[in-house]
Structure formats: C-alpha cells, structure tokens
mmCIF file of C-alpha atoms and ligand atoms in Angstrom:
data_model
loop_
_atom_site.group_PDB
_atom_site.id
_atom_site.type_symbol
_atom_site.label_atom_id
_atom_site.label_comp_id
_atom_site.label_asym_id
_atom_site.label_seq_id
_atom_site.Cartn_x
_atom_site.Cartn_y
_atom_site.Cartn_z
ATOM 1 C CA UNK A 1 -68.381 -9.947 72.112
ATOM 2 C CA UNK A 2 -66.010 -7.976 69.858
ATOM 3 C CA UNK A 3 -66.350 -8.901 66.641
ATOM 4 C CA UNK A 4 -69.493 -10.488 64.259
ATOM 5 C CA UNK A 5 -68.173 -12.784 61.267
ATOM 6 C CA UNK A 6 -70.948 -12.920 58.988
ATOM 7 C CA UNK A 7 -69.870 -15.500 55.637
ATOM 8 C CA UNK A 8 -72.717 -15.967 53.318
ATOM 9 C CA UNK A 9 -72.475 -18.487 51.310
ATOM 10 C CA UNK A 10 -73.930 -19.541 47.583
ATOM 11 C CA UNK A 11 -72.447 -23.000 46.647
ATOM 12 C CA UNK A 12 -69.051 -23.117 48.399
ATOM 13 C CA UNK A 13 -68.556 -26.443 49.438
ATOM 14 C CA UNK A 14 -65.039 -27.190 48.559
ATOM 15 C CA UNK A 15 -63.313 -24.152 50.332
ATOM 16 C CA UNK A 16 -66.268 -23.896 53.164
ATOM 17 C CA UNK A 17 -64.983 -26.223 55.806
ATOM 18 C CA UNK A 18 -61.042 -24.194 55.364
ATOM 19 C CA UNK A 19 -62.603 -21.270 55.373
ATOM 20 C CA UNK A 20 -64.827 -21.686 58.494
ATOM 21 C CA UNK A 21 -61.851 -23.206 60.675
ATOM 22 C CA UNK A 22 -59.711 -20.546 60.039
ATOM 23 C CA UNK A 23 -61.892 -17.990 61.063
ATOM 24 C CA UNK A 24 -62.706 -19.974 64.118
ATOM 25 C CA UNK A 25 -59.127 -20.166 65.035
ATOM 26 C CA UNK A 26 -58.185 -16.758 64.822
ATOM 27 C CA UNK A 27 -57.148 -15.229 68.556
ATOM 28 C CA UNK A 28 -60.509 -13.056 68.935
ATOM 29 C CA UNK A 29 -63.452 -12.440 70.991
ATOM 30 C CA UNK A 30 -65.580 -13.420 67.657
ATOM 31 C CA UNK A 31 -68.736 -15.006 66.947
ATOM 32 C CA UNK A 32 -69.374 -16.359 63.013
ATOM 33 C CA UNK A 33 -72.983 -16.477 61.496
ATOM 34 C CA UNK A 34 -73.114 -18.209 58.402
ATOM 35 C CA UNK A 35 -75.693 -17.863 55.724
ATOM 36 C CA UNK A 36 -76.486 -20.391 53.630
ATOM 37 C CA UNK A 37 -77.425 -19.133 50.455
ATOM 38 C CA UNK A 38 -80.298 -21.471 49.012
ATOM 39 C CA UNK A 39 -77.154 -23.240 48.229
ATOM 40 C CA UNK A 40 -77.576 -26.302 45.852
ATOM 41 C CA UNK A 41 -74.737 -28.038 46.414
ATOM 42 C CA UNK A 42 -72.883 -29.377 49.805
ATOM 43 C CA UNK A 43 -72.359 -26.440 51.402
ATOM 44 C CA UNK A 44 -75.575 -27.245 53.750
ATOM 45 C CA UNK A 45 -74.303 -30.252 54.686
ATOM 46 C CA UNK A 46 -70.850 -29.416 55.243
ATOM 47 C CA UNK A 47 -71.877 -26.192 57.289
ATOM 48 C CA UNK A 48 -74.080 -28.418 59.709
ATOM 49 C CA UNK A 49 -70.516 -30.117 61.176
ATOM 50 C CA UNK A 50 -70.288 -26.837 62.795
ATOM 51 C CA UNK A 51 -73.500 -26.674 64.311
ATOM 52 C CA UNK A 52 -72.294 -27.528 67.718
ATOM 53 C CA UNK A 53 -69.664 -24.525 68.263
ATOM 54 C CA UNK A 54 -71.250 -22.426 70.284
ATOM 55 C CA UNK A 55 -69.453 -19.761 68.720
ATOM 56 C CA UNK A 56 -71.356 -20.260 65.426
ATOM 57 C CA UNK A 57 -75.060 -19.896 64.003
ATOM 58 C CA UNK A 58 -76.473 -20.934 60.940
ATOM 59 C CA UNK A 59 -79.066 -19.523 59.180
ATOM 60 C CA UNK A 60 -80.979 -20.685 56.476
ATOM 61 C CA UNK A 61 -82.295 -18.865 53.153
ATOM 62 C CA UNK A 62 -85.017 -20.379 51.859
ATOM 63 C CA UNK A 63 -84.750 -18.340 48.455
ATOM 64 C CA UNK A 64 -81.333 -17.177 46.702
ATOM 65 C CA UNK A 65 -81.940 -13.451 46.041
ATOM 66 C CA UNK A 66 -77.991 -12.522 45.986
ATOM 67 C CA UNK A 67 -75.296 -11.890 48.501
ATOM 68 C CA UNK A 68 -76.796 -9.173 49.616
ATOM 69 C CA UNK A 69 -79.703 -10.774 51.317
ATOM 70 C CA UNK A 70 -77.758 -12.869 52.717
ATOM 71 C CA UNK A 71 -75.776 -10.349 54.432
ATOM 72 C CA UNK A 72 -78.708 -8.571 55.833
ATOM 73 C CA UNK A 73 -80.198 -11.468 57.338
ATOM 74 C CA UNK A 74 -76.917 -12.899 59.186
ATOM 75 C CA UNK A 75 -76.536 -9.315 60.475
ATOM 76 C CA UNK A 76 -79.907 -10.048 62.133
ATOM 77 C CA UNK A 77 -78.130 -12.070 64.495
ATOM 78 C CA UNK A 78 -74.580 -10.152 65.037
ATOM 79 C CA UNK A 79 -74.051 -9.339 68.404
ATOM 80 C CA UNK A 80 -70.271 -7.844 68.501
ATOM 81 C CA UNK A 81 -68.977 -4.612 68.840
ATOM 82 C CA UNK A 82 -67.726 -4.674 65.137
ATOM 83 C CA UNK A 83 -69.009 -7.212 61.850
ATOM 84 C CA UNK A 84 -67.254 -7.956 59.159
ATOM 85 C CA UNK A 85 -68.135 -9.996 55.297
ATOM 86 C CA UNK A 86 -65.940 -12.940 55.350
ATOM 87 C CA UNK A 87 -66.794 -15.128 51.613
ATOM 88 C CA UNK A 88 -66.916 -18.606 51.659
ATOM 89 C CA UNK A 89 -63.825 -18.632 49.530
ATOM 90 C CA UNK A 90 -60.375 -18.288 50.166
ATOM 91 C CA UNK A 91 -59.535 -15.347 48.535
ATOM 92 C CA UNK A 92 -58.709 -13.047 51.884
ATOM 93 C CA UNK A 93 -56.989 -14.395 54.544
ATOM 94 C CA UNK A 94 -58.448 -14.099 57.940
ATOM 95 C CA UNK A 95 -55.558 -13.243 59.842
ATOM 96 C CA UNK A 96 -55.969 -9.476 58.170
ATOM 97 C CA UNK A 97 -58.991 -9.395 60.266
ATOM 98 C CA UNK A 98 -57.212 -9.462 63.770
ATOM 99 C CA UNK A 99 -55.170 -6.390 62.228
ATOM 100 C CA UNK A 100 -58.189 -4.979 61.405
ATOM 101 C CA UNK A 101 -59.935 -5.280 64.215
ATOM 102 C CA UNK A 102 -56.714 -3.907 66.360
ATOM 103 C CA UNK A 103 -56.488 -1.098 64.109
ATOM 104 C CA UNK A 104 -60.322 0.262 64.082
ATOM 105 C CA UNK A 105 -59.439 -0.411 68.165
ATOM 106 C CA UNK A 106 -56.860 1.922 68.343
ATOM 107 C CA UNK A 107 -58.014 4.326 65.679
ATOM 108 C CA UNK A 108 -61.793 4.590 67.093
ATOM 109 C CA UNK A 109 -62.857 4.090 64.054
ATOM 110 C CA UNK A 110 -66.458 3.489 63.147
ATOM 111 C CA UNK A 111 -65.724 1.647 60.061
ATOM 112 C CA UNK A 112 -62.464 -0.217 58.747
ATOM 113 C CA UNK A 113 -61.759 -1.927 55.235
ATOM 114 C CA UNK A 114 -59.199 -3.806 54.586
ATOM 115 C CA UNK A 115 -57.635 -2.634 51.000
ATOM 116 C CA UNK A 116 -56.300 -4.792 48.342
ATOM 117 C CA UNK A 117 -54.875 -2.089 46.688
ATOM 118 C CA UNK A 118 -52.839 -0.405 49.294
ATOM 119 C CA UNK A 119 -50.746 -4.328 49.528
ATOM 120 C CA UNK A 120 -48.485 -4.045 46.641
ATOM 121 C CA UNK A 121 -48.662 -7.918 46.880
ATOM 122 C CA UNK A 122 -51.463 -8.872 46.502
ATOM 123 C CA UNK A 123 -52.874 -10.674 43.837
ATOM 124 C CA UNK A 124 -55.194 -9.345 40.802
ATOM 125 C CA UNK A 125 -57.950 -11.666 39.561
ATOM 126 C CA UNK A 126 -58.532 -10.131 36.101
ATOM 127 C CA UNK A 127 -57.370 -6.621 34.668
ATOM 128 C CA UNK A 128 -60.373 -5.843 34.044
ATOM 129 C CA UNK A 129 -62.001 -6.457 37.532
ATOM 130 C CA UNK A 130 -58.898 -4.234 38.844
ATOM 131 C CA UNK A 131 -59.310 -1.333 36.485
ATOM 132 C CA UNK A 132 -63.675 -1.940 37.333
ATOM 133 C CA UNK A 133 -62.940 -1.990 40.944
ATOM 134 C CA UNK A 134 -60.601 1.608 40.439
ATOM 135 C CA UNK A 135 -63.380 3.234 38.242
ATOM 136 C CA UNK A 136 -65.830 2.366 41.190
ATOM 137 C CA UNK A 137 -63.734 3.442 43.643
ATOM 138 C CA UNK A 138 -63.244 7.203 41.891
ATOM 139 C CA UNK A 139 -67.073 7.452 41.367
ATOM 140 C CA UNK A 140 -67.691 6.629 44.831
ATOM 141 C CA UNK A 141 -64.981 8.662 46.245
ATOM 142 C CA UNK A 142 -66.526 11.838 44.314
ATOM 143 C CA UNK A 143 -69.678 11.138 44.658
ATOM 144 C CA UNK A 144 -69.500 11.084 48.906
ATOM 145 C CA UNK A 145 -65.896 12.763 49.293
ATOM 146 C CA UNK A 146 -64.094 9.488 50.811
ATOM 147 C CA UNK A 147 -60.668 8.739 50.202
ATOM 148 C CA UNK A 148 -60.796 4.941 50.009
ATOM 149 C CA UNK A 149 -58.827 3.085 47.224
ATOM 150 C CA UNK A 150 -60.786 -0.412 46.978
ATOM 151 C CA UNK A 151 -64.666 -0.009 46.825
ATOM 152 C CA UNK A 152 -65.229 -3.533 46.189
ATOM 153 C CA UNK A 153 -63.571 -4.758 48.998
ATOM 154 C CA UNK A 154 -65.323 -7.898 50.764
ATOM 155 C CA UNK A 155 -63.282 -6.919 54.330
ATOM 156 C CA UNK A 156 -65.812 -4.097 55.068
ATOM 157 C CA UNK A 157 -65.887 -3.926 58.470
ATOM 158 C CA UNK A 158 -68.444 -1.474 60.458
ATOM 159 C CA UNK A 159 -69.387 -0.878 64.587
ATOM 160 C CA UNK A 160 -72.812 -3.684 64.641
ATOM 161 C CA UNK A 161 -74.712 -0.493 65.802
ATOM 162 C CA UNK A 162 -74.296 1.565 62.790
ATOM 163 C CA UNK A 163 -74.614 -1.010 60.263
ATOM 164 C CA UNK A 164 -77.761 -2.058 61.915
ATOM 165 C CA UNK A 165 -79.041 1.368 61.940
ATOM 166 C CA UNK A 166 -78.053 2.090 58.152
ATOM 167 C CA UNK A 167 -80.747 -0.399 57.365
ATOM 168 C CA UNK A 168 -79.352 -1.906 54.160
ATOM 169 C CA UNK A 169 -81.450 -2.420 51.225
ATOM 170 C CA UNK A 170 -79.453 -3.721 48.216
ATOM 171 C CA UNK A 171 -80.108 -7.543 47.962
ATOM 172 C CA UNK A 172 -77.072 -8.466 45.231
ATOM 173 C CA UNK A 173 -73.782 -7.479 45.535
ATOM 174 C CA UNK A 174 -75.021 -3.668 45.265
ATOM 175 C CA UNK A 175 -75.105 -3.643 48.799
ATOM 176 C CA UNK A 176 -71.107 -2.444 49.068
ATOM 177 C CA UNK A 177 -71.948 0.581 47.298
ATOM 178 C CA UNK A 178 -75.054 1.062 48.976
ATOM 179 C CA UNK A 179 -72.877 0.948 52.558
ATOM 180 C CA UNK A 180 -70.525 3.200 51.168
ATOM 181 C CA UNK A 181 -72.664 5.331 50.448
ATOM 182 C CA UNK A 182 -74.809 5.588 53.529
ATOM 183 C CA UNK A 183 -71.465 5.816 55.583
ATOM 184 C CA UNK A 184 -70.585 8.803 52.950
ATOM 185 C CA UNK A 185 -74.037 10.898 53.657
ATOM 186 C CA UNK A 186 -73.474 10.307 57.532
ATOM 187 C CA UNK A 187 -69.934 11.469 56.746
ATOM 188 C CA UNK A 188 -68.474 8.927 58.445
ATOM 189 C CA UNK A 189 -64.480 8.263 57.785
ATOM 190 C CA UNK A 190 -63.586 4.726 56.392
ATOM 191 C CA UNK A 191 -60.145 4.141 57.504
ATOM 192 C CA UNK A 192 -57.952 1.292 55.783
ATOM 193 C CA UNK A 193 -55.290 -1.312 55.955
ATOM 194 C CA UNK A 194 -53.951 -2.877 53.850
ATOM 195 C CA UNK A 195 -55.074 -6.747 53.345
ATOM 196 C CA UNK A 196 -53.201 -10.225 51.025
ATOM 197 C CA UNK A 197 -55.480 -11.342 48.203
ATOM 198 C CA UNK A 198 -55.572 -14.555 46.576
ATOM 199 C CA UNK A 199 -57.938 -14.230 43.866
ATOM 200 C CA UNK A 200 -59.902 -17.325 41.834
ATOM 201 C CA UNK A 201 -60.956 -17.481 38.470
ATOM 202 C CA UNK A 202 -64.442 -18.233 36.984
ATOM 203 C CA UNK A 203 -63.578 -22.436 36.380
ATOM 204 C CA UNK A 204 -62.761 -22.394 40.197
ATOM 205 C CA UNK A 205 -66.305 -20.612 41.284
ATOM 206 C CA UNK A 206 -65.923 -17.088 41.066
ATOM 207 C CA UNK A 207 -69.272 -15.547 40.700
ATOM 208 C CA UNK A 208 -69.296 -11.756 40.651
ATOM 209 C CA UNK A 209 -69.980 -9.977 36.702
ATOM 210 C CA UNK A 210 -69.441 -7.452 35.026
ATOM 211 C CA UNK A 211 -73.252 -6.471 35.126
ATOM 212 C CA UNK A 212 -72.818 -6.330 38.972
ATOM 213 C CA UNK A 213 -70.528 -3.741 38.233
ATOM 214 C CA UNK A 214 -72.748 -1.574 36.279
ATOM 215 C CA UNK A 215 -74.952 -1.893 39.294
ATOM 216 C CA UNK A 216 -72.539 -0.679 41.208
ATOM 217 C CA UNK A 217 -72.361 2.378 39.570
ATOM 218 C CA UNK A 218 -75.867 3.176 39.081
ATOM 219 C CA UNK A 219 -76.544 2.520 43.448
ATOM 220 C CA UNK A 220 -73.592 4.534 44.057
ATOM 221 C CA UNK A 221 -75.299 7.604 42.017
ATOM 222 C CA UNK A 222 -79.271 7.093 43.110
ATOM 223 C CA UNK A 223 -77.780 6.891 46.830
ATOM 224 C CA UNK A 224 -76.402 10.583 46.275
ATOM 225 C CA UNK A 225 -80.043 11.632 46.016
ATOM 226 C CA UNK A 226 -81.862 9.326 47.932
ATOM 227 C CA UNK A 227 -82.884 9.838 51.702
ATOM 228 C CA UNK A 228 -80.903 7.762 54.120
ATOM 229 C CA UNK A 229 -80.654 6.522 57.587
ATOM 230 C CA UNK A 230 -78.662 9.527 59.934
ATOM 231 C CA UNK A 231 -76.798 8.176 62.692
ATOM 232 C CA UNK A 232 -76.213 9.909 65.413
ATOM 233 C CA UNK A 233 -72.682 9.120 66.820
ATOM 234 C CA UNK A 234 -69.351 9.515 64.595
HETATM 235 N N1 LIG B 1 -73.107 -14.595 43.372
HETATM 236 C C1 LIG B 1 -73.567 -14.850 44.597
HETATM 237 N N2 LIG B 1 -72.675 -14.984 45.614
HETATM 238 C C2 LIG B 1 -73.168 -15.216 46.836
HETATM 239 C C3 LIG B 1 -74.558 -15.312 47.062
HETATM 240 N N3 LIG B 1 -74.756 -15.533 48.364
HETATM 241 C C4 LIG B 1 -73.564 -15.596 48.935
HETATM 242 N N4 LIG B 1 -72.577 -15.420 48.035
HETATM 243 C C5 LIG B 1 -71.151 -15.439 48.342
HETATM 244 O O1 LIG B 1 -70.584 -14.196 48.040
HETATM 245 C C6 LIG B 1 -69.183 -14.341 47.823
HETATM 246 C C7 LIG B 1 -68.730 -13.504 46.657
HETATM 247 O O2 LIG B 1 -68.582 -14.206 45.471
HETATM 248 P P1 LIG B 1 -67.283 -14.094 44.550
HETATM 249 O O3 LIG B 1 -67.661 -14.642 43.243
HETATM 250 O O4 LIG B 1 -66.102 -14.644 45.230
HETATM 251 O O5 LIG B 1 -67.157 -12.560 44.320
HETATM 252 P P2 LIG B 1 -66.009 -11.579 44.678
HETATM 253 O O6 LIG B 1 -65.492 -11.019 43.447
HETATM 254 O O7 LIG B 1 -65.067 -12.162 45.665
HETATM 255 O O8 LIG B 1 -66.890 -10.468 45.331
HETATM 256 P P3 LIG B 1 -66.706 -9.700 46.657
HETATM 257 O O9 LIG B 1 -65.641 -10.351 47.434
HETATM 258 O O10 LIG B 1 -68.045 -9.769 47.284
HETATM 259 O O11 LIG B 1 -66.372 -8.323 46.215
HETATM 260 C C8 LIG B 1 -68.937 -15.842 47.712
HETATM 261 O O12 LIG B 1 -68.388 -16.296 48.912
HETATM 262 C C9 LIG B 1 -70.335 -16.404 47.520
HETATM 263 O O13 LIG B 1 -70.476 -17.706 48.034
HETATM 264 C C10 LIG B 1 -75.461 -15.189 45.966
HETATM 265 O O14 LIG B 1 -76.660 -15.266 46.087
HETATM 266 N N5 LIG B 1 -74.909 -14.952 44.759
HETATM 267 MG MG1 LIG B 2 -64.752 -13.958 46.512
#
C-alpha cells in the first residue's frame, strides 16, 4: 500500500460524501480511514455508505477532544508507505495529492507538504488567517531551522513509519506544530509543492480560531525544549 488517507471529521455532512469519492477516485495505491469525530450531525450516517469499500475504514470517536485526536487514532490503522490529513471539506483538492505523492517518490523524501503559499492562485480565507498562518510559519522556521512557507498546511504528508514513531501528543489542532516540530529536532527536511486552495468561511462551517493559533505558537516554543521521539533513518 502506498499511501494512508486519514480525513477526520467533526460535523461535515454536506461536503463528506464529495469529499470521500474524490479521494477514492484518485489513480493511487491508497487506502482512506475516516474518523468520525463524535460528530452530531449526518456525517455518521453518510460515512456508513462507504462501509463496504474495502479500501476504506471507519472509526469511531466516542468523545470529541479536537482534530487532533482524531488524527492519532486513524493513524492507528494506516498501513501505507506515506499518510496524509485530508479534511472533510473541500478546501484542497485531492488531485495535489497524486503530485505529492510522485514528488516525495522521486525526491526520497521523508516528509512532503503541499504549500498554499508557494500557488500564487490559490485562494485566501481571511487576511488575517494568512498573515497568522505567515507569523507561524517564521516562528516555526526559527525555532527548528526549516524553510517551509505554510505551517498550517492540512496536506502534511509523512513516511507511516516516522509519524508512527514521533508519537504525537497534541489532541486539537496543535498537533501541526507539534509534527513540525518533532520532524525539526530529528532534523528531518520537509520538502514542498505547491497545492490549489479553496477556502470557506465561518457561515459555511469553518471551524479553526484564532485561539488555536495562539496554541500554535506556544507548542511550537515548549517543543524546542521538550524531549522528543529520535528516529533513526533520514
Ligand atoms: N474544530 C474541529 N475540527 C475537527 C475535529 N475533528 C475533525 N475535524 C476536522 O478538521 C478539519 C479542519 O477544520 P477547518 O475548520 O476546515 O479548519 P482549517 O482552517 O481548514 O484547518 P486546517 O486545514 O486543519 O489547517 C475539518 O475537516 C473538521 O471536520 C474537531 O474535533 N474539531
Ligand atoms: Mg478546512
């Protein structure tokens, strides 16, 4: 198997079913494992049509703690060479992950995200996510001497064996900077391409805040002194 989808999902039923079919299409040697959030809308019962691919497992949170969580426990179950975050929305287009996945191919590389910012194109959600995303991006890039340019990319894509072995922590949406980090004090390169985004607004579901950001910040630091996982293998 080449490559683990994991798409955690927190009430998502309108752009699930798209979202899900679209991955499954995609021209790859892929398995997806959805998480299901705690979700209180449809997005349990819409997820269950899919029950039958083989290609797909669903897993079940009994509690919603926060993306995070959700992450961890799909990656439980990931059995490709490579996983990758996929969101239950339609924001990034899953196409960008077969050029991802032939890029970290040919470049070795260990982990591959697609960037937002290095597509002149693509599409800004609000300024001050952009300029909150950049900020992050600077801190984190200092912090662990990386030269990435979108830190709060959700196309974070990492070899199963060393995102297993980072044993991630961060239950909310902390858990990108917390992976950055870890892949920063294993000083492992995070190579990029550049990916489309179609941002939504608040009204249409978006979920992340501004607070997330400040946790952002404050992981990215206490991860600077904190003793991680060391793997092995660059
Ligand atoms: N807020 C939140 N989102 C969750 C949770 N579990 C899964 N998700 C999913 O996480 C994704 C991120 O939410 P968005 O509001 O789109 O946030 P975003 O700005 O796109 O954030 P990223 O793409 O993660 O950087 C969505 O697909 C959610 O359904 C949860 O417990 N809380
Ligand atoms: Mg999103």
């Amino acid at each position: 198997m080449l490559l683990s989808v994991i798409m955690p999902l927190y009430n998502e039923e309108k752009t699930v079913a798209e979202i899900v079919n679209k991955v499954l299409a995609l021209p790859l040697d892929l398995e997806l494992i959805i998480v299901d959030n705690s979700s209180t809308d449809n997005t349990g019962q819409v997820v269950r049509e899919f029950a039958s691919n083989n290609n797909v497992t669903i897993v079940k949170r009994e509690k919603n703690i926060g993306k995070g969580d959700a992450v961890i426990a799909g990656l439980e179950y990931a059995t490709g060479k490579y996983t990758v975050i996929q969101d239950g929305d339609l924001e990034y287009d899953p196409a960008d992950i077969v050029s991802m996945v032939e890029a970290a191919e040919k470049e070795n590389a260990v982990a591959l995200f697609g960037s937002r910012i290095l597509n002149r194109e693509s599409g800004i959600s609000y300024y001050r996510y952009l300029w909150g995303g950049k900020l992050l991006t600077l801190i984190a890039n200092l912090l662990y001497f990386r030269g990435i340019t979108d830190e709060s990319t959700c196309y974070k894509m990492v070899r199963t064996d060393l995102l297993k072995a980072l044993k991630l922590e961060c239950r909310r949406f902390e858990f990108c900077p917390e992976l950055i980090a870890k892949l920063g004090r294993n000083s492992i390169t995070i190579h990029e391409i550049p990916i489309s985004y179609y941002p939504r607004k608040f009204e249409e579901g978006k979920k992340i805040r501004w607070i997330d950001g400040v946790e952002a910040i404050w992981t990215l630091i206490k991860y600077r002194f904190k003793s991680v996982p060391k793997f092995p293998a660059k």
